[in-house]
Amino acid sequence: MQAEIPPYEIQDEIPDLLAGIWQGSDRLLLFGKENSEFACVLREFYGRYADRAAEPARYAELSTRTRNDATHASAEHIVVRYSTIAENAARTAGAYELIMQYPQQKKAVHIPVCVIDGKLYLDFLVHGSASYTDREKILASSSSGVTEIPSDEGFWRDCGAASGILIAPPVIDKELVSYYFADGFYYHIRYWLCEMPYTYEKAYFSDGEKSFSVDKYVRIAGNVYTCATGRRTQIRNIEKASALVATAAFDSDRVFLAFGEPYLVRVDADGSQETLLASVDETNAQRAPLPKPLFPPTFPHVRWPRYEELELYNPATWSRRNLDIGK
């Protein structure tokens, strides 16, 4: 039996790839370098109103929060710490866990995220076994000559488990789907929540005469997931496909793979609280256009004849012209 592995190292300093202001369809997030501050602005009413839902207490001294029916009396104060899963050698992408301490919550919530070229994803994979990536931290494809991770092929473990970066604890998935890429095929490996201690133990599956090994356990979002029951190491019911089912985005070193559209996009790498508050004030200063009338007014439609085609000096047409104009 292998020894239990200690958890990831947690730090207060924010990673460079996460720092700044991030924008999504329904929110603005600030991961500030100064005092590792976290703020969340909700873009309500189709993005026309900005609600300062979560921010440090001192922000109220810089700018008074607007009080109305769309806002809470006070902002949430959320403390965020960080843990690095891995980064690529080019330092253009990385996978991290946000350790978020919500008010009146005894246990911190772990939210895994992946940053690729200034875009943040929640559904993503990390290339390679955890026994290797936990040790190296800086990963690169074999084409760069830095590590032994082959390009594309091999084990890709699912590290995306959270529904969002919210002002309340998000939903954490109870099941994950990791992949094994080999010979142009994609093997889907199901993992589910378990109460086993986390180790680097391996599990195996076969396809004809070929046999493959993967991590038996995946540790992410503060939980442990397994792909084999009990002490077994043989994986059953492997699903095989010839293509990925979702839109995939790789980083430059092809050690991270994200699915779907990005959850957030970084709009200001050097974002500060002044920049965020100025954006909020600018949004709230705008006035929405008046709504369209419920019953639009109707106007008569008059067909005016082309009088240049009429005989203007022919008395026989005068009565016809008078009728046309309603006289």
Short mmCIF file of C-alpha atoms in Angstrom, two decimals:
data_model
loop_
_atom_site.label_atom_id
_atom_site.label_comp_id
_atom_site.label_asym_id
_atom_site.label_seq_id
_atom_site.Cartn_x
_atom_site.Cartn_y
_atom_site.Cartn_z
CA MET A 1 0.00 0.00 0.00
CA GLN A 2 1.46 3.35 -1.04
CA ALA A 3 1.84 6.20 1.43
CA GLU A 4 -0.77 8.96 1.41
CA ILE A 5 0.33 12.06 -0.52
CA PRO A 6 0.23 15.47 1.26
CA PRO A 7 -2.04 18.16 -0.25
CA TYR A 8 -0.88 20.91 -2.58
CA GLU A 9 1.06 23.79 -1.08
CA ILE A 10 -1.18 26.82 -0.45
CA GLN A 11 0.12 30.37 -0.81
CA ASP A 12 -1.29 33.86 -0.28
CA GLU A 13 0.54 35.41 -3.24
CA ILE A 14 -1.44 35.32 -6.46
CA PRO A 15 0.13 33.62 -9.53
CA ASP A 16 0.98 36.08 -12.32
CA LEU A 17 -1.29 34.34 -14.83
CA LEU A 18 -4.31 34.92 -12.56
CA ALA A 19 -3.66 38.53 -11.54
CA GLY A 20 -5.82 41.29 -12.99
CA ILE A 21 -9.43 41.97 -13.96
CA TRP A 22 -11.41 39.22 -15.67
CA GLN A 23 -14.66 39.66 -17.54
CA GLY A 24 -17.41 37.12 -18.18
CA SER A 25 -20.90 37.26 -19.57
CA ASP A 26 -22.38 37.97 -16.14
CA ARG A 27 -19.53 39.15 -13.89
CA LEU A 28 -16.25 40.99 -13.43
CA LEU A 29 -13.62 39.48 -11.13
CA LEU A 30 -10.56 41.15 -9.67
CA PHE A 31 -7.60 39.13 -8.42
CA GLY A 32 -5.52 41.97 -7.06
CA LYS A 33 -1.79 41.80 -6.51
CA GLU A 34 -2.10 44.27 -3.66
CA ASN A 35 -2.84 42.28 -0.49
CA SER A 36 -4.15 39.44 -2.72
CA GLU A 37 -7.57 41.08 -2.84
CA PHE A 38 -10.61 39.48 -4.43
CA ALA A 39 -13.66 41.35 -5.72
CA CYS A 40 -16.70 40.27 -7.71
CA VAL A 41 -19.01 42.60 -9.64
CA LEU A 42 -22.21 41.03 -10.97
CA ARG A 43 -23.43 42.38 -14.31
CA GLU A 44 -27.18 42.35 -13.81
CA PHE A 45 -30.13 43.37 -15.98
CA TYR A 46 -28.53 42.18 -19.23
CA GLY A 47 -25.20 43.76 -18.27
CA ARG A 48 -26.62 47.28 -17.84
CA TYR A 49 -26.09 47.42 -14.07
CA ALA A 50 -22.97 46.53 -12.08
CA ASP A 51 -23.50 45.23 -8.54
CA ARG A 52 -20.46 45.24 -6.24
CA ALA A 53 -21.44 41.93 -4.67
CA ALA A 54 -18.11 40.93 -3.07
CA GLU A 55 -15.16 43.13 -2.16
CA PRO A 56 -12.84 44.03 0.73
CA ALA A 57 -14.32 46.33 3.37
CA ARG A 58 -12.00 49.22 2.52
CA TYR A 59 -13.49 49.56 -0.99
CA ALA A 60 -16.48 51.33 0.57
CA GLU A 61 -14.10 54.07 1.70
CA LEU A 62 -12.84 54.60 -1.85
CA SER A 63 -16.30 54.68 -3.41
CA THR A 64 -19.71 54.42 -1.76
CA ARG A 65 -21.75 51.39 -2.79
CA THR A 66 -25.06 52.20 -4.43
CA ARG A 67 -27.98 51.03 -2.31
CA ASN A 68 -31.11 49.92 -4.17
CA ASP A 69 -33.41 46.94 -4.68
CA ALA A 70 -30.79 45.13 -6.77
CA THR A 71 -28.02 45.18 -4.16
CA HIS A 72 -27.45 43.71 -0.72
CA ALA A 73 -26.95 46.03 2.24
CA SER A 74 -23.28 45.01 2.50
CA ALA A 75 -20.81 43.29 0.20
CA GLU A 76 -19.53 39.77 0.84
CA HIS A 77 -15.96 39.55 2.16
CA ILE A 78 -14.30 36.51 0.55
CA VAL A 79 -10.70 35.54 1.26
CA VAL A 80 -8.89 33.73 -1.57
CA ARG A 81 -5.65 31.78 -1.42
CA TYR A 82 -3.96 29.90 -4.23
CA SER A 83 -2.43 26.55 -5.03
CA THR A 84 -0.53 25.75 -8.24
CA ILE A 85 -1.26 22.43 -9.93
CA ALA A 86 1.13 22.95 -12.87
CA GLU A 87 2.31 25.51 -15.42
CA ASN A 88 3.71 25.14 -18.92
CA ALA A 89 7.33 25.96 -19.72
CA ALA A 90 6.36 28.97 -21.85
CA ARG A 91 4.50 30.43 -18.83
CA THR A 92 1.48 31.16 -21.02
CA ALA A 93 -0.82 28.64 -19.32
CA GLY A 94 -1.32 27.10 -15.92
CA ALA A 95 -3.73 25.14 -13.74
CA TYR A 96 -4.54 26.37 -10.24
CA GLU A 97 -6.91 25.90 -7.34
CA LEU A 98 -8.62 28.88 -5.76
CA ILE A 99 -9.06 28.19 -2.05
CA MET A 100 -12.02 30.42 -1.23
CA GLN A 101 -13.14 31.07 2.33
CA TYR A 102 -16.75 32.22 2.25
CA PRO A 103 -18.38 34.09 5.15
CA GLN A 104 -20.06 31.83 7.71
CA GLN A 105 -18.56 28.73 6.05
CA LYS A 106 -16.29 26.63 8.25
CA LYS A 107 -14.60 24.79 5.39
CA ALA A 108 -12.83 26.49 2.49
CA VAL A 109 -13.99 25.65 -1.04
CA HIS A 110 -11.45 24.58 -3.68
CA ILE A 111 -12.21 25.79 -7.21
CA PRO A 112 -9.88 24.44 -9.95
CA VAL A 113 -9.27 26.73 -12.93
CA CYS A 114 -7.04 26.71 -16.01
CA VAL A 115 -5.60 29.78 -17.73
CA ILE A 116 -4.59 29.52 -21.40
CA ASP A 117 -3.40 32.66 -23.21
CA GLY A 118 -5.38 35.08 -21.07
CA LYS A 119 -8.55 32.97 -21.02
CA LEU A 120 -9.85 31.15 -17.97
CA TYR A 121 -11.59 27.76 -18.22
CA LEU A 122 -13.39 25.58 -15.69
CA ASP A 123 -13.57 22.36 -17.76
CA PHE A 124 -10.02 21.22 -18.50
CA LEU A 125 -7.49 18.37 -18.49
CA VAL A 126 -3.85 18.20 -17.41
CA HIS A 127 -1.44 16.01 -19.39
CA GLY A 128 0.47 13.35 -17.51
CA SER A 129 0.29 11.40 -14.31
CA ALA A 130 0.01 13.35 -11.06
CA SER A 131 3.14 11.61 -9.74
CA TYR A 132 5.07 13.45 -12.47
CA THR A 133 3.24 16.80 -12.65
CA ASP A 134 3.18 17.23 -8.86
CA ARG A 135 6.94 16.79 -8.80
CA GLU A 136 7.88 18.90 -11.84
CA LYS A 137 5.20 21.63 -11.72
CA ILE A 138 6.67 23.16 -14.92
CA LEU A 139 5.53 21.05 -17.86
CA ALA A 140 6.36 21.09 -21.56
CA SER A 141 5.86 18.87 -24.58
CA SER A 142 8.63 16.67 -25.92
CA SER A 143 9.02 19.02 -28.89
CA SER A 144 10.64 21.59 -26.58
CA GLY A 145 13.07 19.02 -25.21
CA VAL A 146 12.33 19.92 -21.58
CA THR A 147 10.32 17.00 -20.25
CA GLU A 148 9.39 13.45 -21.09
CA ILE A 149 5.69 14.09 -21.64
CA PRO A 150 4.88 13.02 -25.23
CA SER A 151 2.86 15.31 -27.47
CA ASP A 152 -0.89 14.66 -27.11
CA GLU A 153 -0.76 10.91 -26.53
CA GLY A 154 -0.97 9.51 -23.03
CA PHE A 155 -3.04 10.11 -19.92
CA TRP A 156 -5.03 13.33 -19.55
CA ARG A 157 -6.61 13.68 -16.12
CA ASP A 158 -9.77 15.67 -15.58
CA CYS A 159 -9.21 18.58 -13.17
CA GLY A 160 -12.31 20.67 -13.84
CA ALA A 161 -14.91 20.10 -11.14
CA ALA A 162 -16.52 23.44 -10.17
CA SER A 163 -19.57 25.13 -11.69
CA GLY A 164 -18.17 28.65 -11.38
CA ILE A 165 -16.35 31.29 -9.37
CA LEU A 166 -19.30 32.57 -7.39
CA ILE A 167 -20.07 34.66 -4.30
CA ALA A 168 -21.53 31.50 -2.72
CA PRO A 169 -20.07 27.96 -2.70
CA PRO A 170 -20.40 26.49 -6.22
CA VAL A 171 -21.53 22.99 -7.16
CA ILE A 172 -18.66 20.47 -7.25
CA ASP A 173 -18.98 17.55 -9.65
CA LYS A 174 -19.37 14.08 -8.16
CA GLU A 175 -17.94 12.45 -11.29
CA LEU A 176 -15.07 13.26 -13.63
CA VAL A 177 -14.08 11.98 -17.08
CA SER A 178 -10.37 11.62 -17.80
CA TYR A 179 -8.92 10.54 -21.15
CA TYR A 180 -6.19 8.40 -22.60
CA PHE A 181 -5.04 9.34 -26.12
CA ALA A 182 -3.48 6.51 -28.13
CA ASP A 183 -3.20 5.70 -31.85
CA GLY A 184 -5.78 8.28 -32.85
CA PHE A 185 -8.40 7.08 -30.34
CA TYR A 186 -9.73 8.66 -27.16
CA TYR A 187 -10.50 6.39 -24.21
CA HIS A 188 -12.96 7.87 -21.71
CA ILE A 189 -12.23 6.92 -18.08
CA ARG A 190 -14.89 7.61 -15.49
CA TYR A 191 -13.90 8.70 -11.97
CA TRP A 192 -16.25 9.08 -9.02
CA LEU A 193 -16.03 10.46 -5.50
CA CYS A 194 -14.56 8.17 -2.87
CA GLU A 195 -13.32 8.30 0.71
CA MET A 196 -10.04 6.53 0.06
CA PRO A 197 -6.72 8.21 0.95
CA TYR A 198 -5.00 9.77 -2.05
CA THR A 199 -1.97 7.91 -3.45
CA TYR A 200 -0.10 7.64 -6.76
CA GLU A 201 -1.33 4.09 -7.29
CA LYS A 202 -1.93 2.98 -10.88
CA ALA A 203 -4.92 1.34 -12.53
CA TYR A 204 -5.03 -0.51 -15.86
CA PHE A 205 -7.29 -1.15 -18.83
CA SER A 206 -6.79 -3.02 -22.09
CA ASP A 207 -7.95 -2.79 -25.68
CA GLY A 208 -7.28 -6.09 -27.40
CA GLU A 209 -3.61 -6.88 -26.91
CA LYS A 210 -2.78 -3.32 -25.82
CA SER A 211 -2.67 -2.41 -22.14
CA PHE A 212 -2.60 1.11 -20.68
CA SER A 213 -1.98 2.48 -17.19
CA VAL A 214 -3.52 5.59 -15.61
CA ASP A 215 -3.79 7.16 -12.17
CA LYS A 216 -6.20 5.21 -10.01
CA TYR A 217 -6.99 8.35 -8.02
CA VAL A 218 -7.48 11.98 -9.03
CA ARG A 219 -7.21 14.66 -6.37
CA ILE A 220 -8.95 17.92 -7.24
CA ALA A 221 -11.31 20.48 -5.66
CA GLY A 222 -10.43 19.18 -2.22
CA ASN A 223 -11.81 15.73 -3.07
CA VAL A 224 -10.47 12.34 -4.11
CA TYR A 225 -11.93 10.49 -7.10
CA THR A 226 -11.26 6.90 -8.20
CA CYS A 227 -11.74 4.83 -11.36
CA ALA A 228 -11.67 1.37 -9.73
CA THR A 229 -13.58 -0.01 -6.78
CA GLY A 230 -11.89 -1.00 -3.52
CA ARG A 231 -8.40 -2.39 -3.92
CA ARG A 232 -8.90 -3.37 -7.55
CA THR A 233 -6.61 -1.97 -10.22
CA GLN A 234 -8.47 -3.18 -13.31
CA ILE A 235 -10.76 -0.59 -14.94
CA ARG A 236 -14.01 -1.80 -16.46
CA ASN A 237 -16.38 -0.43 -19.11
CA ILE A 238 -13.97 1.85 -20.93
CA GLU A 239 -15.62 3.96 -23.65
CA LYS A 240 -13.65 4.43 -26.87
CA ALA A 241 -14.15 7.25 -29.38
CA SER A 242 -12.44 8.45 -32.55
CA ALA A 243 -12.90 12.17 -31.81
CA LEU A 244 -13.39 14.56 -28.93
CA VAL A 245 -17.02 15.44 -28.37
CA ALA A 246 -16.42 19.11 -27.49
CA THR A 247 -14.43 22.06 -28.81
CA ALA A 248 -10.89 21.72 -27.48
CA ALA A 249 -8.25 24.40 -26.87
CA PHE A 250 -4.61 23.46 -26.23
CA ASP A 251 -1.90 25.64 -24.78
CA SER A 252 1.30 26.29 -26.75
CA ASP A 253 3.13 23.35 -25.10
CA ARG A 254 0.07 21.09 -25.34
CA VAL A 255 0.08 20.14 -21.68
CA PHE A 256 -3.34 21.66 -20.90
CA LEU A 257 -6.58 21.00 -22.75
CA ALA A 258 -9.72 23.07 -22.15
CA PHE A 259 -13.22 22.36 -23.40
CA GLY A 260 -15.87 24.78 -24.59
CA GLU A 261 -15.91 28.56 -24.43
CA PRO A 262 -13.77 30.37 -21.84
CA TYR A 263 -15.52 31.21 -18.58
CA LEU A 264 -13.64 34.51 -18.22
CA VAL A 265 -11.29 36.63 -20.34
CA ARG A 266 -8.62 38.85 -18.82
CA VAL A 267 -9.23 42.49 -19.77
CA ASP A 268 -6.58 44.15 -17.60
CA ALA A 269 -3.46 42.33 -16.40
CA ASP A 270 -2.47 45.18 -14.06
CA GLY A 271 -5.98 45.71 -12.73
CA SER A 272 -6.41 47.62 -9.50
CA GLN A 273 -9.37 48.47 -7.31
CA GLU A 274 -9.47 51.98 -8.82
CA THR A 275 -9.78 50.54 -12.33
CA LEU A 276 -12.54 48.16 -11.23
CA LEU A 277 -14.53 50.84 -9.41
CA ALA A 278 -14.18 53.24 -12.35
CA SER A 279 -15.61 50.55 -14.64
CA VAL A 280 -18.53 50.05 -12.26
CA ASP A 281 -19.27 53.79 -12.11
CA GLU A 282 -19.10 54.06 -15.91
CA THR A 283 -21.54 51.17 -16.36
CA ASN A 284 -24.02 52.48 -13.80
CA ALA A 285 -23.90 56.01 -15.26
CA GLN A 286 -25.36 54.76 -18.53
CA ARG A 287 -29.09 54.96 -19.07
CA ALA A 288 -30.97 52.22 -20.80
CA PRO A 289 -33.06 53.24 -23.83
CA LEU A 290 -36.81 53.59 -23.33
CA PRO A 291 -38.74 50.38 -23.94
CA LYS A 292 -40.77 50.02 -27.08
CA PRO A 293 -44.47 50.93 -26.62
CA LEU A 294 -46.75 48.06 -25.80
CA PHE A 295 -49.23 49.21 -28.44
CA PRO A 296 -47.27 50.98 -31.19
CA PRO A 297 -49.12 53.90 -32.83
CA THR A 298 -50.55 53.26 -36.28
CA PHE A 299 -50.67 55.79 -39.10
CA PRO A 300 -52.89 55.79 -42.20
CA HIS A 301 -51.29 54.53 -45.33
CA VAL A 302 -52.20 56.83 -48.24
CA ARG A 303 -51.23 55.97 -51.75
CA TRP A 304 -50.47 59.19 -53.48
CA PRO A 305 -50.76 59.06 -57.25
CA ARG A 306 -47.99 60.26 -59.50
CA TYR A 307 -49.44 63.57 -60.61
CA GLU A 308 -46.71 64.17 -63.14
CA GLU A 309 -48.29 61.39 -65.12
CA LEU A 310 -51.70 63.10 -65.05
CA GLU A 311 -52.89 65.75 -67.43
CA LEU A 312 -52.65 68.77 -65.12
CA TYR A 313 -54.50 71.08 -67.49
CA ASN A 314 -57.17 68.62 -68.55
CA PRO A 315 -60.44 69.55 -66.75
CA ALA A 316 -61.66 65.99 -67.13
CA THR A 317 -59.09 64.80 -64.58
CA TRP A 318 -59.71 67.44 -61.90
CA SER A 319 -62.48 65.50 -60.16
CA ARG A 320 -60.30 62.39 -60.12
CA ARG A 321 -57.46 64.27 -58.46
CA ASN A 322 -59.76 65.75 -55.82
CA LEU A 323 -61.01 62.29 -54.90
CA ASP A 324 -57.45 60.97 -54.60
CA ILE A 325 -56.48 63.58 -52.01
CA GLY A 326 -59.68 63.17 -50.05
CA LYS A 327 -61.47 66.39 -50.97
#
